[in-house]
């Protein structure tokens, strides 16, 4: 029950803090528009690179969690099979 409450609390904090991150979009667009009108492309390139990093980060985190989950479940499955085979051997000897 306590872990369920922790997850609900985490989701609430996440949802409440996400609205602040949306405000940056207009500022970035304004910066890019002003630098493009001045003939400089360096700021736009930097912002595009930052956007790509922000895009890749959640996928990398989810991929790492999935990899660790699959690896641990395979280990647990192998341990369960080993225990089941030991039980069968003991039961067949009786």
N, CA, C and O atoms as a MOPAC input file, in Angstrom:
PM7 MOZYME 1SCF
protein

 N      0.81900 1    -1.18900 1     0.00000 1
 C      0.00000 1     0.00000 1     0.00000 1
 C      0.86700 1     1.25800 1     0.00000 1
 O      0.53900 1     2.24900 1    -0.65200 1
 N      1.98500 1     1.20500 1     0.74600 1
 C      2.84300 1     2.37800 1     0.82500 1
 C      3.51300 1     2.65400 1    -0.51200 1
 O      3.67100 1     3.81400 1    -0.89300 1
 N      3.91100 1     1.60200 1    -1.23400 1
 C      4.56200 1     1.82900 1    -2.52600 1
 C      3.56900 1     2.42300 1    -3.51700 1
 O      3.95400 1     3.22800 1    -4.36500 1
 N      2.31000 1     2.04300 1    -3.42400 1
 C      1.27600 1     2.61400 1    -4.29400 1
 C      1.14200 1     4.10200 1    -4.03600 1
 O      1.00200 1     4.88500 1    -4.97500 1
 N      1.18300 1     4.49900 1    -2.77400 1
 C      1.07300 1     5.90800 1    -2.41800 1
 C      2.30200 1     6.68800 1    -2.89700 1
 O      2.18300 1     7.84700 1    -3.29400 1
 N      3.47500 1     6.06000 1    -2.86200 1
 C      4.67600 1     6.72000 1    -3.36800 1
 C      4.54000 1     6.99100 1    -4.86000 1
 O      4.90800 1     8.06600 1    -5.33400 1
 N      4.01400 1     6.02000 1    -5.60100 1
 C      3.83400 1     6.20500 1    -7.04500 1
 C      2.82400 1     7.31500 1    -7.33400 1
 O      3.03100 1     8.11800 1    -8.24400 1
 N      1.75600 1     7.36400 1    -6.58200 1
 C      0.76500 1     8.41800 1    -6.77700 1
 C      1.39300 1     9.77700 1    -6.47800 1
 O      1.16900 1    10.74100 1    -7.21000 1
 N      2.16900 1     9.85400 1    -5.42000 1
 C      2.85000 1    11.09900 1    -5.08600 1
 C      3.83600 1    11.51100 1    -6.16700 1
 O      3.92300 1    12.68800 1    -6.51600 1
 N      4.57700 1    10.55100 1    -6.69700 1
 C      5.52600 1    10.83800 1    -7.77800 1
 C      4.80900 1    11.35900 1    -9.01100 1
 O      5.25400 1    12.32900 1    -9.62400 1
 N      3.71200 1    10.73100 1    -9.37800 1
 C      2.96100 1    11.15900 1   -10.56000 1
 C      2.39200 1    12.56000 1   -10.34500 1
 O      2.41900 1    13.38300 1   -11.26000 1
 N      1.88300 1    12.83700 1    -9.15600 1
 C      1.34400 1    14.17100 1    -8.87600 1
 C      2.42900 1    15.23600 1    -8.97300 1
 O      2.20900 1    16.28900 1    -9.57100 1
 N      3.59600 1    14.97200 1    -8.39200 1
 C      4.69700 1    15.93700 1    -8.48000 1
 C      5.10100 1    16.13400 1    -9.92800 1
 O      5.34000 1    17.26200 1   -10.35800 1
 N      5.17800 1    15.06100 1   -10.67500 1
 C      5.55800 1    15.15700 1   -12.08200 1
 C      4.55000 1    15.98000 1   -12.87300 1
 O      4.93700 1    16.84400 1   -13.65900 1
 N      3.27900 1    15.72200 1   -12.67500 1
 C      2.23900 1    16.43400 1   -13.41800 1
 C      2.22000 1    17.91700 1   -13.03600 1
 O      2.01000 1    18.77700 1   -13.89200 1
 N      2.43500 1    18.21000 1   -11.77800 1
 C      2.39100 1    19.60200 1   -11.33600 1
 C      3.61000 1    20.39500 1   -11.80300 1
 O      3.51100 1    21.61200 1   -11.95800 1
 N      4.74100 1    19.75800 1   -12.03000 1
 C      5.93500 1    20.47700 1   -12.45900 1
 C      6.09000 1    20.53200 1   -13.96900 1
 O      6.91400 1    21.30000 1   -14.46600 1
 N      5.33100 1    19.75100 1   -14.70800 1
 C      5.45900 1    19.74200 1   -16.16400 1
 C      4.97500 1    21.04800 1   -16.77400 1
 O      5.52500 1    21.48200 1   -17.78600 1
 N      3.98100 1    21.68200 1   -16.20300 1
 C      3.43400 1    22.90300 1   -16.78800 1
 C      4.48600 1    24.00300 1   -16.85900 1
 O      4.42800 1    24.83100 1   -17.76800 1
 N      5.44100 1    24.04300 1   -15.94000 1
 C      6.49500 1    25.05100 1   -15.98700 1
 C      7.42500 1    24.83600 1   -17.17600 1
 O      7.96200 1    25.80400 1   -17.71500 1
 N      7.62100 1    23.62100 1   -17.58500 1
 C      8.53500 1    23.35100 1   -18.69300 1
 C      7.93900 1    23.75200 1   -20.03000 1
 O      8.69300 1    24.00100 1   -20.97100 1
 N      6.62500 1    23.82500 1   -20.15700 1
 C      6.01600 1    24.23600 1   -21.41800 1
 C      6.26200 1    25.71900 1   -21.70400 1
 O      6.22400 1    26.13300 1   -22.86300 1
 N      6.50900 1    26.51200 1   -20.67900 1
 C      6.69700 1    27.95000 1   -20.85700 1
 C      7.97700 1    28.26300 1   -21.61700 1
 O      8.08400 1    29.33700 1   -22.20900 1
 N      8.93900 1    27.36800 1   -21.61600 1
 C     10.21100 1    27.62000 1   -22.28300 1
 C     10.08700 1    27.59800 1   -23.79200 1
 O     10.93700 1    28.17300 1   -24.47200 1
 N      9.09500 1    26.97600 1   -24.33400 1
 C      8.97100 1    26.81900 1   -25.77000 1
 C      8.87500 1    28.16500 1   -26.48500 1
 O      9.53700 1    28.36100 1   -27.50400 1
 N      8.09000 1    29.07200 1   -25.98800 1
 C      7.93800 1    30.38000 1   -26.61800 1
 C      9.23800 1    31.17200 1   -26.54400 1
 O      9.58300 1    31.90000 1   -27.47500 1
 N      9.93900 1    31.03000 1   -25.45900 1
 C     11.21200 1    31.73000 1   -25.32400 1
 C     12.22900 1    31.20800 1   -26.32900 1
 O     12.96100 1    31.98900 1   -26.93800 1
 N     12.27800 1    29.90600 1   -26.50300 1
 C     13.21700 1    29.32600 1   -27.46900 1
 C     12.85800 1    29.77000 1   -28.88200 1
 O     13.73700 1    30.13200 1   -29.66400 1
 N     11.59100 1    29.74300 1   -29.20400 1
 C     11.17500 1    30.14600 1   -30.54200 1
 C     11.50500 1    31.61000 1   -30.79700 1
 O     11.94200 1    31.96900 1   -31.89100 1
 N     11.30100 1    32.44400 1   -29.80600 1
 C     11.64600 1    33.86000 1   -29.94500 1
 C     13.13100 1    34.06400 1   -30.16100 1
 O     13.53800 1    34.90700 1   -30.96100 1
 N     13.94600 1    33.29300 1   -29.44600 1
 C     15.39400 1    33.39700 1   -29.61000 1
 C     15.81300 1    32.97100 1   -31.01100 1
 O     16.62800 1    33.63700 1   -31.64900 1
 N     15.26600 1    31.88000 1   -31.48200 1
 C     15.61100 1    31.39000 1   -32.81000 1
 C     15.16800 1    32.37700 1   -33.87900 1
 O     15.91600 1    32.64900 1   -34.81800 1
 N     13.96300 1    32.91400 1   -33.74800 1
 C     13.47300 1    33.86900 1   -34.74600 1
 C     14.32700 1    35.13100 1   -34.78400 1
 O     14.60500 1    35.66200 1   -35.85900 1
 N     14.74000 1    35.60900 1   -33.62800 1
 C     15.54800 1    36.83400 1   -33.61300 1
 C     16.94800 1    36.58300 1   -34.16500 1
 O     17.48800 1    37.43900 1   -34.86500 1
 N     17.54500 1    35.43400 1   -33.86800 1
 C     18.88300 1    35.16500 1   -34.40100 1
 C     18.83700 1    34.84700 1   -35.89000 1
 O     19.77700 1    35.16900 1   -36.61600 1
 N     17.75900 1    34.22100 1   -36.35600 1
 C     17.65300 1    33.92900 1   -37.78500 1
 C     17.46300 1    35.22500 1   -38.57500 1
 O     17.96600 1    35.34400 1   -39.69200 1
 N     16.74500 1    36.19400 1   -38.01000 1
 C     16.54100 1    37.45600 1   -38.72200 1
 C     17.83900 1    38.25700 1   -38.78800 1
 O     18.02300 1    39.06800 1   -39.69500 1
 N     18.74100 1    38.03300 1   -37.82700 1
 C     20.04400 1    38.71000 1   -37.83800 1
 C     21.05200 1    37.99100 1   -38.72800 1
 O     22.15400 1    38.49600 1   -38.93800 1
 N     20.69600 1    36.83300 1   -39.25000 1
 C     21.59300 1    36.09400 1   -40.14200 1
 C     22.49900 1    35.10700 1   -39.43900 1
 O     23.38900 1    34.53800 1   -40.07100 1
 N     22.29900 1    34.88700 1   -38.14300 1
 C     23.14200 1    33.92900 1   -37.41300 1
 C     22.36100 1    32.62300 1   -37.22000 1
 O     21.20200 1    32.64100 1   -36.80600 1
 N     22.99100 1    31.52000 1   -37.51600 1
 C     22.34400 1    30.21000 1   -37.38700 1
 C     22.84800 1    29.42800 1   -36.18700 1
 O     22.32100 1    28.35200 1   -35.90500 1
 N     23.83200 1    29.91800 1   -35.47800 1
 C     24.47200 1    29.16300 1   -34.41300 1
 C     23.50300 1    28.85600 1   -33.26000 1
 O     23.51100 1    27.74600 1   -32.72900 1
 N     22.69400 1    29.80600 1   -32.88300 1
 C     21.75100 1    29.58100 1   -31.77600 1
 C     20.70200 1    28.54800 1   -32.16200 1
 O     20.32400 1    27.71100 1   -31.34200 1
 N     20.23300 1    28.60000 1   -33.40000 1
 C     19.22900 1    27.63400 1   -33.83700 1
 C     19.80800 1    26.21900 1   -33.86000 1
 O     19.12500 1    25.25900 1   -33.50200 1
 N     21.06000 1    26.09500 1   -34.27900 1
 C     21.69500 1    24.77500 1   -34.29900 1
 C     21.85600 1    24.23000 1   -32.88400 1
 O     21.62500 1    23.04700 1   -32.63300 1
 N     22.25400 1    25.10200 1   -31.96700 1
 C     22.40000 1    24.68100 1   -30.57200 1
 C     21.07200 1    24.26300 1   -29.96200 1
 O     21.00600 1    23.27200 1   -29.23300 1
 N     20.03000 1    25.00000 1   -30.25000 1
 C     18.71200 1    24.64000 1   -29.72500 1
 C     18.22100 1    23.32500 1   -30.32000 1
 O     17.62800 1    22.51300 1   -29.61000 1
 N     18.45700 1    23.10400 1   -31.60600 1
 C     18.05500 1    21.83700 1   -32.23000 1
 C     18.79600 1    20.66100 1   -31.61100 1
 O     18.20700 1    19.60300 1   -31.38800 1
 N     20.08300 1    20.83800 1   -31.33300 1
 C     20.85100 1    19.77800 1   -30.68300 1
 C     20.30300 1    19.49900 1   -29.28000 1
 O     20.17600 1    18.34200 1   -28.87700 1
 N     19.98200 1    20.55800 1   -28.54500 1
 C     19.40900 1    20.38600 1   -27.21300 1
 C     18.07000 1    19.67400 1   -27.25800 1
 O     17.77100 1    18.85000 1   -26.39300 1
 N     17.26800 1    19.98400 1   -28.25200 1
 C     15.97400 1    19.31800 1   -28.40100 1
 C     16.16300 1    17.83600 1   -28.67600 1
 O     15.42200 1    17.00700 1   -28.15000 1
 N     17.14600 1    17.49800 1   -29.49200 1
 C     17.42000 1    16.08500 1   -29.77700 1
 C     17.89100 1    15.34500 1   -28.53200 1
 O     17.51900 1    14.19000 1   -28.32400 1
 N     18.71000 1    15.99700 1   -27.69600 1
 C     19.11800 1    15.37700 1   -26.43500 1
 C     17.91200 1    15.14300 1   -25.54000 1
 O     17.77100 1    14.08000 1   -24.93700 1
 N     17.05100 1    16.13600 1   -25.45900 1
 C     15.85000 1    15.98900 1   -24.63500 1
 C     14.92300 1    14.90600 1   -25.17100 1
 O     14.22000 1    14.24900 1   -24.40300 1
 N     14.92100 1    14.72300 1   -26.47600 1
 C     14.10400 1    13.68000 1   -27.08600 1
 C     14.66300 1    12.29200 1   -26.77800 1
 O     13.90600 1    11.36000 1   -26.50700 1
 N     15.98100 1    12.16000 1   -26.82000 1
 C     16.60300 1    10.84500 1   -26.66100 1
 C     16.62800 1    10.36900 1   -25.21100 1
 O     16.58500 1     9.16500 1   -24.96100 1
 N     16.69500 1    11.27500 1   -24.26900 1
 C     16.86700 1    10.90000 1   -22.86200 1
 C     15.76400 1     9.98400 1   -22.32900 1
 O     16.09700 1     8.97400 1   -21.71000 1
 N     14.48100 1    10.26600 1   -22.52500 1
 C     13.47000 1     9.34800 1   -21.99500 1
 C     13.53900 1     7.96000 1   -22.62200 1
 O     13.30000 1     6.95800 1   -21.94800 1
 N     13.86600 1     7.90200 1   -23.91300 1
 C     13.98000 1     6.60000 1   -24.56700 1
 C     15.15300 1     5.80400 1   -23.99700 1
 O     15.04600 1     4.59200 1   -23.81200 1
 N     16.26100 1     6.47000 1   -23.71900 1
 C     17.40300 1     5.78000 1   -23.12000 1
 C     17.07800 1     5.28200 1   -21.71500 1
 O     17.47300 1     4.17900 1   -21.33800 1
 N     16.36700 1     6.08200 1   -20.95100 1
 C     16.00700 1     5.66800 1   -19.59200 1
 C     15.06800 1     4.46300 1   -19.63700 1
 O     15.26400 1     3.48900 1   -18.91000 1
 N     14.05400 1     4.53100 1   -20.48800 1
 C     13.10600 1     3.41300 1   -20.60300 1
 C     13.81500 1     2.16900 1   -21.12200 1
 O     13.53800 1     1.06200 1   -20.66100 1
 N     14.72300 1     2.33800 1   -22.07100 1
 C     15.47400 1     1.20300 1   -22.59600 1
 C     16.34700 1     0.55500 1   -21.53100 1
 O     16.43100 1    -0.67100 1   -21.45700 1
 N     16.99900 1     1.37100 1   -20.70500 1
 C     17.83400 1     0.83000 1   -19.63000 1
 C     16.99100 1     0.08200 1   -18.60300 1
 O     17.38400 1    -0.99000 1   -18.14100 1
 N     15.83700 1     0.63700 1   -18.24400 1
 C     14.95800 1    -0.03300 1   -17.29100 1
 C     14.44900 1    -1.35200 1   -17.87900 1
 O     14.39700 1    -2.36300 1   -17.17900 1
 N     14.07500 1    -1.34500 1   -19.15900 1
 C     13.59600 1    -2.58000 1   -19.79700 1
 C     14.69600 1    -3.62700 1   -19.84100 1
 O     14.43800 1    -4.80400 1   -19.59400 1
 N     15.92200 1    -3.21500 1   -20.15400 1
 C     17.04500 1    -4.16000 1   -20.19400 1
 C     17.28100 1    -4.78400 1   -18.82100 1
 O     17.43200 1    -6.00000 1   -18.70200 1
 N     17.31100 1    -3.94400 1   -17.78300 1
 C     17.53200 1    -4.47300 1   -16.43600 1
 C     16.39200 1    -5.38000 1   -15.99800 1
 O     16.62500 1    -6.39200 1   -15.33700 1
 N     15.17500 1    -5.03400 1   -16.35600 1
 C     14.02000 1    -5.84300 1   -15.99300 1
 C     14.09300 1    -7.20800 1   -16.67700 1
 O     13.89000 1    -8.23700 1   -16.03300 1
 N     14.37800 1    -7.21800 1   -17.96000 1
 C     14.46200 1    -8.48300 1   -18.69700 1
 C     15.60200 1    -9.34200 1   -18.16700 1
 O     15.44700 1   -10.55100 1   -18.00000 1
 N     16.75000 1    -8.71500 1   -17.90200 1
 C     17.89600 1    -9.47000 1   -17.38400 1
 C     17.55800 1   -10.10900 1   -16.04200 1
 O     17.86200 1   -11.28100 1   -15.82000 1
 N     16.93600 1    -9.35200 1   -15.14800 1
 C     16.58100 1    -9.89500 1   -13.83200 1
 C     15.51100 1   -10.97300 1   -13.94000 1
 O     15.55500 1   -11.96200 1   -13.20700 1
 N     14.55200 1   -10.79700 1   -14.84400 1
 C     13.50500 1   -11.81200 1   -14.96600 1
 C     14.07100 1   -13.10600 1   -15.53800 1
 O     13.60900 1   -14.18800 1   -15.17600 1
 N     15.06100 1   -13.01900 1   -16.42500 1
 C     15.69000 1   -14.23800 1   -16.94500 1
 C     16.45300 1   -14.96200 1   -15.84200 1
 O     16.42900 1   -16.19100 1   -15.77200 1
 N     17.13000 1   -14.20300 1   -14.98000 1
 C     17.84500 1   -14.82200 1   -13.86300 1
 C     16.86800 1   -15.51100 1   -12.91700 1
 O     17.10600 1   -16.63700 1   -12.47900 1
 N     15.77400 1   -14.83200 1   -12.60500 1
 C     14.78000 1   -15.42400 1   -11.70900 1
 C     14.14300 1   -16.65600 1   -12.32600 1
 O     13.87600 1   -17.63600 1   -11.63100 1
 N     13.89700 1   -16.60900 1   -13.63100 1
 C     13.30600 1   -17.75900 1   -14.31200 1
 C     14.27200 1   -18.94700 1   -14.27100 1
 O     13.84700 1   -20.08200 1   -14.05500 1
 N     15.55700 1   -18.69500 1   -14.47600 1
 C     16.54300 1   -19.77000 1   -14.41300 1
 C     16.60500 1   -20.35800 1   -13.00200 1
 O     16.72200 1   -21.57300 1   -12.84400 1
 N     16.52800 1   -19.50800 1   -11.98100 1
 C     16.54100 1   -20.00000 1   -10.60400 1
 C     15.29700 1   -20.83200 1   -10.31100 1
 O     15.38200 1   -21.85300 1    -9.62900 1
 N     14.15400 1   -20.40500 1   -10.81600 1
 C     12.92100 1   -21.17700 1   -10.60000 1
 C     13.00900 1   -22.53500 1   -11.28800 1
 O     12.57100 1   -23.53900 1   -10.72800 1
 N     13.56600 1   -22.57700 1   -12.48500 1
 C     13.71600 1   -23.85500 1   -13.18700 1
 C     14.66700 1   -24.78100 1   -12.43600 1
 O     14.43200 1   -25.98600 1   -12.34800 1
 N     15.74100 1   -24.21400 1   -11.89600 1
 C     16.69100 1   -25.02800 1   -11.12900 1
 C     16.03200 1   -25.59000 1    -9.87300 1
 O     16.22100 1   -26.76400 1    -9.55400 1
 N     15.27600 1   -24.78900 1    -9.17100 1
 C     14.58100 1   -25.24900 1    -7.96800 1
 C     13.55200 1   -26.31600 1    -8.33300 1
 O     13.42300 1   -27.32000 1    -7.63200 1
 N     12.82000 1   -26.10300 1    -9.42800 1
 C     11.82200 1   -27.09200 1    -9.84900 1
 C     12.48400 1   -28.41000 1   -10.20900 1
 O     11.94600 1   -29.47300 1    -9.89600 1
 N     13.65100 1   -28.36500 1   -10.86800 1
 C     14.32600 1   -29.62100 1   -11.21800 1
 C     14.83400 1   -30.32500 1    -9.96900 1
 O     14.80800 1   -31.55400 1    -9.90800 1
 N     15.29400 1   -29.58100 1    -8.97500 1
 C     15.73100 1   -30.20100 1    -7.72300 1
 C     14.55900 1   -30.87000 1    -7.01500 1
 O     14.69400 1   -31.97300 1    -6.48400 1
 N     13.41600 1   -30.20500 1    -7.00900 1
 C     12.23500 1   -30.76200 1    -6.36300 1
 C     11.82500 1   -32.04000 1    -7.08300 1
 O     11.49300 1   -33.03300 1    -6.43600 1
 N     11.84300 1   -32.02900 1    -8.42000 1
 C     11.49300 1   -33.24200 1    -9.17100 1
 C     12.43500 1   -34.38800 1    -8.87600 1
 O     12.00000 1   -35.53200 1    -8.74100 1
 N     13.73500 1   -34.09100 1    -8.77400 1
 C     14.69200 1   -35.16200 1    -8.46300 1
 C     14.45200 1   -35.73800 1    -7.08300 1
 O     14.51300 1   -36.95300 1    -6.89300 1
 N     14.17900 1   -34.86900 1    -6.11400 1
 C     13.91600 1   -35.34200 1    -4.74600 1
 C     12.62900 1   -36.15100 1    -4.72500 1
 O     12.56600 1   -37.18500 1    -4.06000 1
 N     11.60800 1   -35.70700 1    -5.43500 1
 C     10.33600 1   -36.40900 1    -5.44500 1
 C     10.45900 1   -37.75400 1    -6.17600 1
 O      9.79000 1   -38.71800 1    -5.80300 1
 N     11.29200 1   -37.82800 1    -7.19600 1
 C     11.44200 1   -39.09000 1    -7.91500 1
 C     12.24500 1   -40.11300 1    -7.11400 1
 O     12.09700 1   -41.31600 1    -7.33100 1
 N     13.08900 1   -39.65600 1    -6.19700 1
 C     13.86200 1   -40.56500 1    -5.37100 1
 C     13.03600 1   -41.14800 1    -4.22700 1
 O     13.43600 1   -42.15000 1    -3.63400 1
 N     11.93000 1   -40.56300 1    -3.91500 1
 C     11.10600 1   -41.03600 1    -2.80700 1
 C     10.33000 1   -42.20300 1    -3.20900 1
 O      9.57200 1   -42.74700 1    -2.40600 1

